[in-house]
Amino acid sequence: MSELDLRQVNAEIEADADKRRRQDREIAQLEQDIEQAWADIAESESSLHVIDEDGDPLEQAASLAALDPHVPIGSRRGLRSVKWIIRKLSYWYARFLTDQFNVFAGALIRHLRNVETRLGRLEGAAGYLGDGTVPAGFGVLDNPPEPSAEVVSHVAGLAGSGPCLVLSGGEGAIVEAIGQRGISAHGVEQDPDRVLAGLRRRIDIRAGGVLPHLVGAEDGEFATIVLTGFVENLPLRDLVGMVNQASLKLKKTGRIVVAVADPATRARVEAELGSGLGISPVTWRHLLEQAGFDASLEPCPDSRITEIVVAQRTAPPS
Amino acid sequence: MSPTVDLLIPQMASGDATSNHTRLIQQLLEEKGFETRVVVERRSRSDGSDLSVEKWKGDARVSILQHSIGSEVAQFVIRKKTPVVLNYHNITPASYFQAWQPELAKSVQRGRQQLAKLVRLTRRGIADSEFNAQELRDLGIDDVVVAPVLWKLGSSVPPDGQGDSTDIDGAGTVLFVGRLAPNKCQHDLIAAFAVLSRFRPQSRLVLVGQASPPQYLHSLKSLARRLGVHSRVVFAGKVSDKNLLQWYQLSDVLACTSEHEGFGVPLVEAMANGLPVVAYDAAAVAETVQDAGIVIRDKRPVTMALALHRVLSDTPLRQSLRHRGVTSAQRFDISVTREQMWIALKDLVEVGD
């Protein structure tokens, strides 16, 4: 290309921005609103002490409780010798004290861990699942594998003619297959690695939680909503909320497609770890029928997802 | 017996640019036949070969101090009155952290106070950029040499810079790489992205980097949610080198709204990977980018958004920036920067050999 004058490009951009601010009140107002939004947020949150939500509180407590006598303490001119002597004298005493404190903190943490274990056992016996999530590192319950070609093909064939939303769409195979049929589709995925893999293939996969994304969508926006992936490991409470929200976001003639594995086919260890998480296709059908859909099960030639639930709306959303 | 060169740094940490830089200087000097030793404030568990500053005698022929924050290492240099080569990476003004992380604000303030005391002990200043060099000269250090940060530039783009010429339509991935910190002003980038979404509803913003402080990340998420763009903003966190390279390859433009950059490593990495750069003209940014990117003086959301929109929509402009970036990034190839660093140190370390 011919030699480009970047100063000219910069001038054009700045002139265009000024022009839009002058001529488009909405743009000018938007800029002011954004500035105000940040001013509000920064003022309210900057001085807050936010604890790492992902960290184990006991680990944080243990870390905070451990004092380190090796931390250098610095010096000022003229006080060097005095500080050196004080430092040497106080070093062993400080170390003794911190050792004692660390032992005490360790014992306290051990007791708290015992209490936590006992409470966990009690909660387990009572069937309480805490926040309903499974800790990382427990195999297939962490995040179900990507759907097979059979599932992708079957689900894509069920997409209606309008916009389609795939919840927990993984790397986007279903979104891609639906798109190849000329239907507008996008997916939502909470695993950043899968989002990255999808984006690399230029598939419209958006990062974030499935339920917040669904809540944020327009009412009546989608012709088809596909529930798959992580959805199969959610507790019933979340699933009911999801069905209600999906129902609101569907067009009058929309449909919900559920492609999840049956929890009854889980191996024993996974079944125990995932107790209370996920429901079978038959229960999905029941749930969707209760929500006013005409639901049916379609067999799918896949080793994990053997049945796909197709729910067509028959009654207007409540 | 004492080594020829002591390399002083607060702490060696994996993935830290200054730590990598120090190791590469050490490698360079050892290849030239000089004995070196890394002196740290706190020894890392993984590497027991480094010397704790408390045992440091300051008797090496040359001591090179890495300075970018208040540190005990700098305090020992001042206390021992040891002449040093001051490798200056700039210190972020404390005002950026006062409201978010007061302890960090104190630490950078201490770094500034130490810098003033280090002036009389400095044999030579080595600055990453002319911007940093000028700051040292203003403090009264006359012998200042510019030698950029040493790091191995990862790139997958052919040297001719030819490649992607596809139209991005209504989409486009905007990338930011660096710590999520108040001085980097990612809130301005999210604001610009909210405006950009009006023009390009399918666009995405990817923020790669660790949050410091965590409250700031929390606020960025709140802002994205309040502006209705949260589903299109990816907070990728700290990533491996391999993943970082993938993000550079995957994205369509690198945006930088930072108000304080002593050099700007991600700007160079983006250019080396053929990614066009749109940046706010602050500190050393313009000097690093030169004529290989769009450097604007106004980062109000509409202006920044239009700059990004222009780069995403104008394929010839994007191709030109890509080509210029790849060419320009060669200035910072490790073979070039090593030579610059060697020239900066040669006469000092060779005395007496």
XYZ file of C-alpha atoms in Angstrom:
671
model
C 0.000 0.000 0.000
C 1.087 3.578 -0.473
C 2.933 5.349 2.340
C 0.505 5.898 5.176
C 0.468 9.134 7.141
C -0.414 8.092 10.688
C -0.622 11.706 11.870
C -3.352 12.195 9.283
C -5.126 9.038 10.512
C -4.908 10.277 14.120
C -6.262 13.678 13.127
C -9.158 12.048 11.267
C -10.013 9.867 14.270
C -9.959 12.792 16.705
C -11.980 14.982 14.330
C -14.532 12.191 13.848
C -14.840 11.787 17.626
C -15.415 15.518 18.152
C -17.964 15.597 15.366
C -19.901 12.690 16.849
C -19.872 14.278 20.283
C -21.298 17.480 18.835
C -23.850 15.927 16.510
C -24.951 12.796 18.335
C -26.398 13.627 21.749
C -26.718 9.948 22.571
C -22.966 9.407 22.124
C -22.112 12.471 24.202
C -24.500 11.331 26.929
C -23.055 7.810 26.815
C -19.590 9.172 27.428
C -20.820 11.125 30.435
C -22.713 8.111 31.777
C -19.623 5.926 31.470
C -17.533 8.479 33.324
C -20.128 8.670 36.093
C -20.394 4.868 36.271
C -16.658 4.525 36.855
C -16.623 7.384 39.356
C -19.352 5.620 41.379
C -17.697 2.217 41.233
C -14.183 3.476 41.975
C -15.405 5.493 44.941
C -17.347 2.629 46.462
C -14.910 -0.206 45.784
C -11.412 1.242 45.840
C -11.072 1.197 49.598
C -12.815 -2.126 50.112
C -10.734 -5.069 51.119
C -11.838 -7.830 48.795
C -10.860 -11.292 49.906
C -9.984 -13.681 47.121
C -13.289 -15.429 46.621
C -11.678 -18.517 45.127
C -9.291 -19.094 48.016
C -9.913 -21.425 50.914
C -10.550 -19.167 53.968
C -8.625 -21.573 56.185
C -5.619 -21.474 53.841
C -5.788 -17.659 53.892
C -5.983 -17.654 57.684
C -3.040 -20.052 57.912
C -1.025 -17.887 55.541
C -1.857 -14.671 57.403
C -1.072 -16.211 60.771
C 2.462 -17.328 59.813
C 5.011 -14.675 60.751
C 8.418 -14.684 59.110
C 11.309 -13.528 61.329
C 13.660 -13.413 58.301
C 12.029 -10.339 56.765
C 14.700 -7.587 56.577
C 13.750 -4.540 58.610
C 15.968 -1.856 57.075
C 18.064 0.799 58.720
C 18.774 4.534 58.922
C 22.135 6.228 58.747
C 23.760 6.680 62.139
C 21.692 3.972 63.773
C 23.400 1.179 61.899
C 25.445 -0.298 64.763
C 22.700 0.089 67.310
C 20.216 -1.549 65.015
C 22.683 -4.320 64.235
C 23.032 -5.188 67.925
C 19.316 -4.905 68.593
C 18.618 -6.988 65.589
C 21.009 -9.759 66.603
C 19.650 -9.774 70.154
C 16.058 -9.672 69.160
C 16.407 -12.124 66.288
C 16.401 -15.311 68.388
C 13.740 -14.017 70.728
C 11.525 -12.983 67.792
C 12.121 -16.349 66.203
C 11.148 -18.102 69.434
C 7.982 -16.016 69.681
C 7.012 -16.488 66.051
C 7.650 -20.214 66.270
C 5.318 -20.345 69.245
C 2.749 -18.255 67.450
C 2.998 -20.394 64.318
C 2.546 -23.565 66.368
C -0.486 -22.025 68.052
C -1.919 -20.878 64.706
C -1.249 -24.310 63.211
C -3.077 -26.003 66.091
C -5.967 -23.580 65.710
C -6.176 -24.229 61.998
C -6.087 -27.990 62.591
C -9.007 -27.660 65.009
C -10.923 -25.558 62.506
C -10.256 -28.130 59.808
C -11.602 -30.847 62.104
C -14.706 -28.767 62.727
C -15.073 -28.225 58.986
C -14.730 -31.966 58.310
C -17.352 -32.753 60.951
C -19.708 -30.128 59.589
C -19.128 -31.528 56.101
C -20.087 -34.994 57.317
C -23.198 -33.605 58.978
C -24.146 -31.690 55.826
C -23.527 -34.780 53.736
C -25.717 -36.880 56.031
C -28.446 -34.237 55.815
C -28.177 -34.097 52.016
C -27.031 -30.486 52.017
C -24.745 -29.650 49.120
C -23.443 -26.240 50.173
C -23.217 -24.005 47.127
C -24.043 -26.926 44.864
C -20.723 -27.051 43.064
C -18.221 -29.851 42.861
C -14.610 -29.015 43.756
C -12.091 -29.156 40.921
C -10.209 -32.367 40.254
C -13.064 -34.847 40.365
C -13.020 -36.141 36.812
C -15.999 -35.837 34.529
C -17.993 -33.832 37.084
C -15.594 -30.875 36.719
C -16.682 -30.182 33.200
C -18.248 -32.739 30.870
C -16.315 -33.600 27.692
C -17.046 -31.904 24.382
C -20.128 -33.385 22.649
C -19.520 -36.146 20.093
C -20.116 -35.645 16.359
C -23.363 -37.606 16.704
C -24.681 -35.288 19.419
C -23.565 -32.178 17.512
C -25.247 -33.327 14.332
C -28.458 -34.367 16.120
C -28.759 -31.134 18.126
C -27.992 -28.947 15.103
C -30.802 -30.675 13.227
C -33.228 -29.655 15.974
C -32.465 -25.917 15.808
C -35.386 -23.805 14.672
C -35.198 -21.087 12.062
C -34.517 -18.109 14.367
C -31.591 -17.100 16.603
C -30.169 -19.888 18.727
C -28.395 -19.805 22.098
C -26.203 -22.695 23.271
C -25.688 -22.665 27.044
C -22.377 -24.133 28.209
C -21.424 -24.548 24.566
C -17.854 -25.729 25.255
C -15.536 -25.070 22.337
C -18.501 -24.331 20.084
C -18.981 -27.443 17.943
C -22.775 -27.175 18.268
C -22.746 -23.420 17.569
C -20.623 -24.033 14.484
C -22.874 -26.830 13.187
C -25.993 -24.695 13.657
C -24.276 -21.752 11.961
C -23.427 -23.961 8.979
C -27.165 -24.456 8.526
C -27.552 -20.727 8.031
C -28.980 -20.121 11.491
C -27.609 -17.346 13.694
C -26.203 -18.914 16.872
C -23.882 -18.114 19.730
C -22.710 -19.986 22.780
C -21.873 -19.169 26.383
C -19.097 -20.954 28.226
C -17.522 -20.369 31.620
C -14.279 -22.301 31.042
C -11.726 -19.761 29.657
C -9.689 -22.512 27.951
C -12.731 -23.667 25.992
C -13.667 -20.081 25.129
C -10.108 -19.577 23.865
C -10.311 -22.757 21.755
C -13.643 -21.617 20.262
C -12.446 -18.083 19.568
C -9.387 -19.501 17.845
C -11.756 -21.142 15.364
C -13.686 -17.848 15.033
C -16.810 -19.318 16.626
C -19.083 -16.927 18.532
C -18.481 -18.205 22.072
C -18.894 -15.687 24.898
C -17.284 -15.937 28.276
C -19.363 -16.049 31.440
C -21.837 -17.941 33.563
C -24.792 -19.482 31.765
C -27.495 -18.238 34.116
C -26.329 -14.580 34.255
C -26.075 -14.584 30.454
C -29.573 -15.975 30.138
C -30.976 -13.419 32.578
C -29.311 -10.630 30.613
C -30.865 -11.675 27.271
C -33.958 -9.980 25.818
C -37.354 -11.611 26.378
C -38.487 -13.596 23.326
C -35.039 -13.270 21.727
C -34.361 -16.888 20.770
C -36.078 -19.491 18.619
C -34.016 -22.281 20.158
C -32.096 -22.617 23.417
C -29.769 -25.587 23.768
C -28.787 -26.724 27.271
C -25.702 -28.910 27.406
C -22.223 -29.299 28.923
C -21.871 -28.029 32.489
C -25.663 -27.856 32.762
C -25.643 -31.594 33.453
C -23.840 -31.024 36.770
C -26.033 -28.266 38.210
C -28.297 -28.721 41.226
C -32.049 -28.912 40.709
C -32.586 -25.405 42.117
C -30.410 -23.884 39.372
C -31.976 -26.060 36.693
C -35.470 -24.915 37.605
C -34.274 -21.294 37.501
C -32.707 -21.946 34.135
C -35.853 -23.466 32.669
C -37.925 -20.503 33.891
C -35.477 -18.021 32.421
C -35.135 -19.946 29.141
C -38.902 -20.009 28.879
C -38.994 -16.195 29.121
C -36.274 -15.733 26.525
C -37.902 -17.989 23.929
C -40.078 -16.809 21.083
C -43.751 -17.844 21.197
C -43.028 -20.881 19.032
C -39.552 -21.514 20.447
C -38.053 -24.750 21.643
C -35.612 -25.944 24.262
C -33.218 -28.767 23.434
C -31.474 -30.538 26.314
C -28.438 -32.689 25.491
C -27.073 -34.059 28.759
C -25.916 -37.435 30.042
C -28.133 -39.360 32.440
C -26.698 -39.119 36.003
C -27.865 -42.727 36.520
C -25.132 -43.927 34.129
C -22.340 -42.405 36.255
C -19.770 -44.734 37.783
C -20.135 -45.273 41.526
C -17.523 -42.743 42.655
C -18.825 -40.048 40.337
C -22.394 -40.839 41.344
C -21.494 -40.248 44.992
C -19.495 -37.105 44.283
C -22.234 -35.742 42.116
C -25.093 -36.747 44.353
C -27.907 -34.268 43.816
C -26.305 -32.698 40.752
C -27.922 -33.079 37.359
C -31.156 -34.820 36.383
C -31.991 -37.550 33.881
C -33.555 -36.838 30.463
C -36.830 -38.304 31.760
C -36.843 -35.825 34.662
C -35.931 -33.023 32.269
C -38.992 -33.955 30.191
C -41.159 -33.828 33.298
C -39.667 -30.475 34.358
C -40.228 -28.956 30.922
C -43.779 -30.296 30.723
C -44.499 -28.679 34.081
C -43.184 -25.417 32.630
C -45.753 -25.587 29.814
C -43.756 -27.320 27.085
C -44.689 -30.292 24.948
C -41.586 -32.391 25.613
C -40.349 -35.634 24.097
C -37.246 -37.826 24.171
C -35.295 -38.611 21.005
C -32.737 -41.447 20.989
C -29.182 -40.378 20.103
C -26.422 -42.800 18.957
C -23.898 -41.603 21.531
C -22.314 -43.528 24.407
C -22.828 -40.706 26.983
C -25.848 -38.750 25.806
C -28.236 -41.474 24.775
C -31.397 -39.376 24.763
C -32.034 -35.770 23.793
C -34.995 -33.860 25.213
C -36.891 -31.677 22.749
C -39.409 -29.294 24.314
C -41.749 -27.256 22.112
C -43.691 -24.434 23.695
C -47.409 -25.064 23.919
C -48.414 -22.430 26.475
C -47.353 -18.781 26.747
C -44.687 -18.121 29.429
C -46.100 -17.287 32.832
C 36.772 -14.556 46.180
C 34.227 -11.964 45.042
C 32.737 -12.182 41.567
C 33.292 -9.464 38.977
C 29.656 -8.432 38.784
C 26.887 -8.497 41.373
C 23.340 -8.254 40.024
C 21.041 -6.844 42.701
C 17.299 -7.326 42.495
C 14.582 -7.419 45.210
C 13.358 -10.899 44.282
C 13.716 -13.386 41.456
C 10.312 -14.615 40.359
C 9.274 -16.737 37.404
C 7.340 -14.864 34.740
C 8.562 -11.496 36.026
C 10.054 -9.259 33.315
C 12.749 -7.723 35.547
C 13.808 -11.166 36.811
C 14.112 -12.490 33.239
C 16.027 -9.350 32.299
C 18.471 -9.922 35.171
C 19.025 -13.560 34.229
C 19.719 -12.544 30.615
C 22.260 -9.926 31.746
C 23.871 -12.620 33.882
C 23.954 -14.973 30.892
C 25.450 -12.245 28.687
C 28.220 -11.411 31.142
C 29.070 -15.049 31.801
C 29.328 -15.679 28.068
C 31.796 -12.796 27.935
C 33.850 -14.581 30.599
C 32.895 -12.649 33.724
C 31.950 -14.206 37.015
C 28.533 -13.021 38.242
C 26.276 -13.448 41.226
C 22.612 -12.553 41.777
C 21.935 -10.827 45.104
C 18.340 -10.858 46.309
C 16.315 -9.520 49.209
C 14.649 -12.843 49.785
C 15.952 -16.052 48.285
C 13.453 -18.050 46.283
C 13.086 -21.637 47.399
C 13.655 -23.014 43.901
C 17.026 -21.378 43.367
C 19.494 -21.615 46.217
C 22.397 -20.188 44.213
C 21.392 -16.547 44.757
C 22.961 -14.641 47.651
C 20.864 -13.000 50.343
C 21.516 -9.261 50.512
C 22.161 -9.550 54.244
C 25.371 -11.464 53.410
C 26.340 -9.146 50.566
C 29.610 -7.271 51.101
C 29.433 -4.965 48.088
C 32.993 -5.722 47.018
C 32.377 -6.819 43.406
C 33.991 -4.781 40.623
C 30.562 -3.748 39.351
C 27.187 -3.916 41.086
C 24.105 -3.524 38.915
C 20.919 -2.576 40.786
C 17.489 -3.176 39.223
C 15.244 -0.403 40.504
C 11.507 -0.061 39.969
C 10.074 -0.059 43.503
C 11.173 0.558 47.089
C 13.304 -2.354 48.229
C 15.623 -3.580 50.948
C 18.253 -4.268 48.289
C 18.342 -0.570 47.395
C 18.405 0.247 51.115
C 21.509 -1.934 51.599
C 23.220 -0.196 48.666
C 22.489 3.193 50.244
C 23.569 2.025 53.674
C 26.845 0.538 52.408
C 27.396 3.544 50.111
C 28.296 1.120 47.323
C 28.677 2.656 43.858
C 26.247 0.951 41.461
C 25.125 0.836 37.883
C 21.494 1.840 38.212
C 19.279 -0.115 35.803
C 16.140 1.989 36.006
C 12.735 0.697 34.915
C 10.796 3.693 36.241
C 8.568 3.863 39.316
C 4.818 4.188 39.034
C 3.575 7.347 40.818
C 2.109 6.499 44.228
C -1.070 8.462 43.511
C -2.347 5.599 41.325
C -2.351 3.180 44.258
C -3.281 5.467 47.167
C -6.979 4.654 47.086
C -6.634 1.032 46.006
C -3.603 -0.383 47.781
C -2.069 2.025 50.323
C 0.763 -0.380 51.202
C 1.877 -0.477 47.551
C 1.639 3.321 47.400
C 4.033 3.468 50.353
C 6.381 1.059 48.641
C 6.599 3.069 45.415
C 6.980 6.275 47.442
C 9.892 4.653 49.218
C 11.300 3.710 45.804
C 11.279 7.401 44.808
C 12.992 8.404 48.053
C 15.628 5.728 47.508
C 16.113 6.870 43.908
C 17.015 10.367 45.141
C 19.605 8.854 47.507
C 20.972 6.539 44.820
C 21.853 9.452 42.527
C 25.168 10.161 44.280
C 26.064 6.450 44.278
C 25.313 5.892 40.595
C 28.320 5.267 38.355
C 26.090 4.992 35.307
C 22.373 4.916 34.679
C 20.932 2.387 32.271
C 17.367 3.176 31.238
C 14.874 1.072 29.273
C 13.749 4.070 27.288
C 14.627 7.668 26.538
C 11.681 8.609 28.784
C 13.306 6.835 31.743
C 16.737 8.183 30.772
C 15.451 11.757 30.868
C 14.099 11.190 34.366
C 17.545 10.058 35.528
C 19.199 13.066 33.865
C 16.685 15.397 35.540
C 17.722 13.903 38.875
C 21.336 14.802 38.160
C 22.841 11.620 36.731
C 24.961 12.661 33.754
C 26.147 9.295 32.461
C 22.936 7.652 31.259
C 22.700 5.021 28.512
C 19.495 3.726 26.930
C 19.362 -0.072 26.672
C 15.936 -1.744 26.443
C 14.687 -4.570 28.620
C 16.199 -7.910 27.602
C 13.687 -10.600 26.803
C 13.243 -13.265 24.190
C 10.637 -11.925 21.852
C 8.115 -14.656 20.931
C 6.748 -14.320 17.408
C 5.077 -16.496 14.816
C 4.939 -13.908 12.042
C 7.220 -14.087 8.996
C 9.768 -11.223 8.842
C 8.028 -9.620 5.840
C 4.978 -9.016 8.040
C 2.572 -10.217 5.333
C -0.457 -12.203 6.380
C -4.023 -11.690 7.498
C -6.008 -9.515 5.149
C -9.469 -10.792 5.981
C -12.333 -8.447 6.731
C -13.454 -8.624 10.347
C -17.073 -7.572 9.661
C -18.908 -6.536 12.818
C -16.618 -8.517 15.119
C -13.020 -8.070 16.189
C -11.022 -9.072 19.240
C -9.368 -6.258 21.190
C -6.505 -7.416 23.400
C -4.815 -5.878 26.429
C -1.766 -7.500 28.012
C -0.309 -6.427 31.337
C -1.086 -6.227 35.037
C -4.635 -5.152 35.783
C -3.666 -2.094 37.798
C -4.973 1.460 38.271
C -2.037 3.042 36.399
C -2.741 0.801 33.396
C -6.275 2.244 33.297
C -8.111 -0.809 32.010
C -11.301 0.965 33.171
C -10.732 3.411 30.309
C -10.393 0.498 27.919
C -13.634 -1.097 29.104
C -15.302 2.318 28.718
C -13.984 2.577 25.145
C -15.064 -0.983 24.476
C -18.611 -0.154 25.599
C -18.694 2.534 22.898
C -17.015 0.262 20.350
C -19.775 -2.305 20.958
C -22.209 0.241 19.515
C -20.334 0.158 16.219
C -19.268 -3.485 16.375
C -21.784 -5.520 18.398
C -19.882 -8.780 17.910
C -16.531 -7.455 19.137
C -14.725 -8.801 22.210
C -12.272 -7.459 24.733
C -9.673 -9.783 26.229
C -7.666 -8.655 29.268
C -4.635 -10.845 29.880
C -2.763 -10.296 33.129
C -2.822 -10.698 36.875
C -4.776 -8.249 39.006
C -2.896 -5.983 41.382
C -4.738 -5.014 43.538
C -7.676 -7.486 43.505
C -10.134 -4.680 44.333
C -9.341 -3.100 40.988
C -10.253 -6.305 39.127
C -13.481 -6.441 41.098
C -14.257 -2.874 40.018
C -13.433 -3.615 36.377
C -15.920 -6.487 36.448
C -18.518 -4.201 38.041
C -17.922 -1.590 35.343
C -18.240 -4.142 32.519
C -21.493 -5.381 34.051
C -22.865 -1.877 34.553
C -22.057 -0.949 30.941
C -23.699 -4.171 29.708
C -20.579 -5.610 28.048
C -19.619 -8.225 30.651
C -20.394 -11.181 28.410
C -17.970 -9.823 25.808
C -15.122 -9.068 28.184
C -12.796 -11.991 28.930
C -10.588 -11.715 32.030
C -8.020 -14.326 31.073
C -5.788 -13.812 34.142
C -2.125 -14.704 34.153
C -1.331 -17.031 31.251
C 1.626 -19.139 30.145
C 3.996 -17.840 27.433
C 2.462 -20.316 25.010
C -1.072 -19.112 25.720
C 0.022 -15.491 25.502
C 1.352 -16.122 22.005
C -1.997 -17.683 21.116
C -3.853 -14.609 22.366
C -1.627 -12.396 20.189
C -2.354 -14.611 17.183
C -6.052 -14.756 17.903
C -6.663 -11.047 18.436
C -7.163 -8.313 15.873
C -5.777 -5.278 17.695
C -3.831 -4.530 20.874
C -5.121 -1.584 22.889
C -3.227 0.237 25.610
C -4.789 2.971 27.736
C -2.018 2.973 30.315
C -1.007 6.320 31.788
C 2.379 5.170 32.979
C 4.641 2.884 30.953
C 8.394 3.035 31.391
C 8.825 0.874 28.302
C 5.832 -1.309 27.324
C 6.913 -4.900 26.637
C 3.421 -6.015 25.424
C 3.439 -3.251 22.800
C 6.580 -4.733 21.281
C 5.324 -8.303 21.599
C 2.138 -7.336 19.784
C 4.068 -5.625 17.008
C 6.364 -8.646 16.658
C 3.291 -10.829 16.296
C 1.790 -8.670 13.586
C -0.912 -7.241 15.819
C -1.782 -3.585 15.140
C -1.429 -1.322 18.180
C -3.754 1.449 19.342
C -2.307 3.206 22.377
C -2.696 6.302 24.489
C 0.255 8.659 24.239
C 1.684 8.537 27.766
C 5.183 8.175 29.201
C 7.363 5.954 26.955
C 4.527 4.554 24.821
C 5.062 6.744 21.737
C 8.792 6.123 21.883
C 8.306 2.352 21.950
C 5.607 2.211 19.274
C 7.090 4.969 17.048
C 5.345 4.939 13.646
C 4.168 1.347 13.892
C 0.852 1.993 15.627
C -1.926 4.487 16.272
C -0.871 6.619 19.251
C -3.637 9.007 20.280
C -3.496 11.930 22.695
C -7.137 11.724 23.751
C -8.393 8.558 25.379
C -11.940 9.563 26.060
C -14.158 6.530 25.304
C -15.473 7.772 21.951
C -12.041 8.681 20.587
C -10.448 5.436 21.705
C -13.392 3.423 20.366
C -13.200 5.149 16.988
C -9.467 4.475 16.782
C -10.102 0.778 17.439
C -13.026 0.776 15.009
C -10.875 2.386 12.332
C -8.150 -0.235 12.658
C -10.690 -3.073 12.671
C -12.560 -1.756 9.629
C -9.708 -0.484 7.495
C -7.938 -3.549 6.072
C -5.155 -1.643 4.223
C -4.413 0.322 7.417
C -4.310 -2.898 9.422
C -1.962 -4.514 6.923
C 0.296 -1.485 6.935
C 0.439 -1.406 10.741
C 1.121 -5.119 10.784
C 4.038 -4.722 8.399
C 5.438 -1.693 10.225
C 5.045 -3.405 13.594
C 6.945 -6.525 12.591
C 9.752 -4.397 11.148
C 9.828 -2.036 14.126
C 9.881 -4.867 16.683
C 13.185 -6.064 15.267
C 14.779 -3.148 17.167
C 14.082 -5.139 20.324
C 15.269 -8.535 19.149
C 17.423 -10.134 21.837
C 20.486 -10.112 19.557
C 20.167 -6.315 19.215
C 19.314 -5.513 22.838
C 22.067 -7.777 24.195
C 24.563 -5.837 22.124
C 23.175 -2.540 23.469
C 23.436 -3.825 27.032
C 26.977 -5.031 26.424
C 27.993 -1.619 25.080
C 26.444 -0.048 28.197
C 28.452 -2.275 30.551
C 31.633 -3.134 28.634
C 33.999 -0.373 29.814
C 32.916 -0.780 33.445
C 33.323 -4.560 33.730
C 36.511 -4.765 31.630
C 38.532 -2.338 33.766
C 41.500 -4.181 35.245
C 41.222 -7.268 33.031
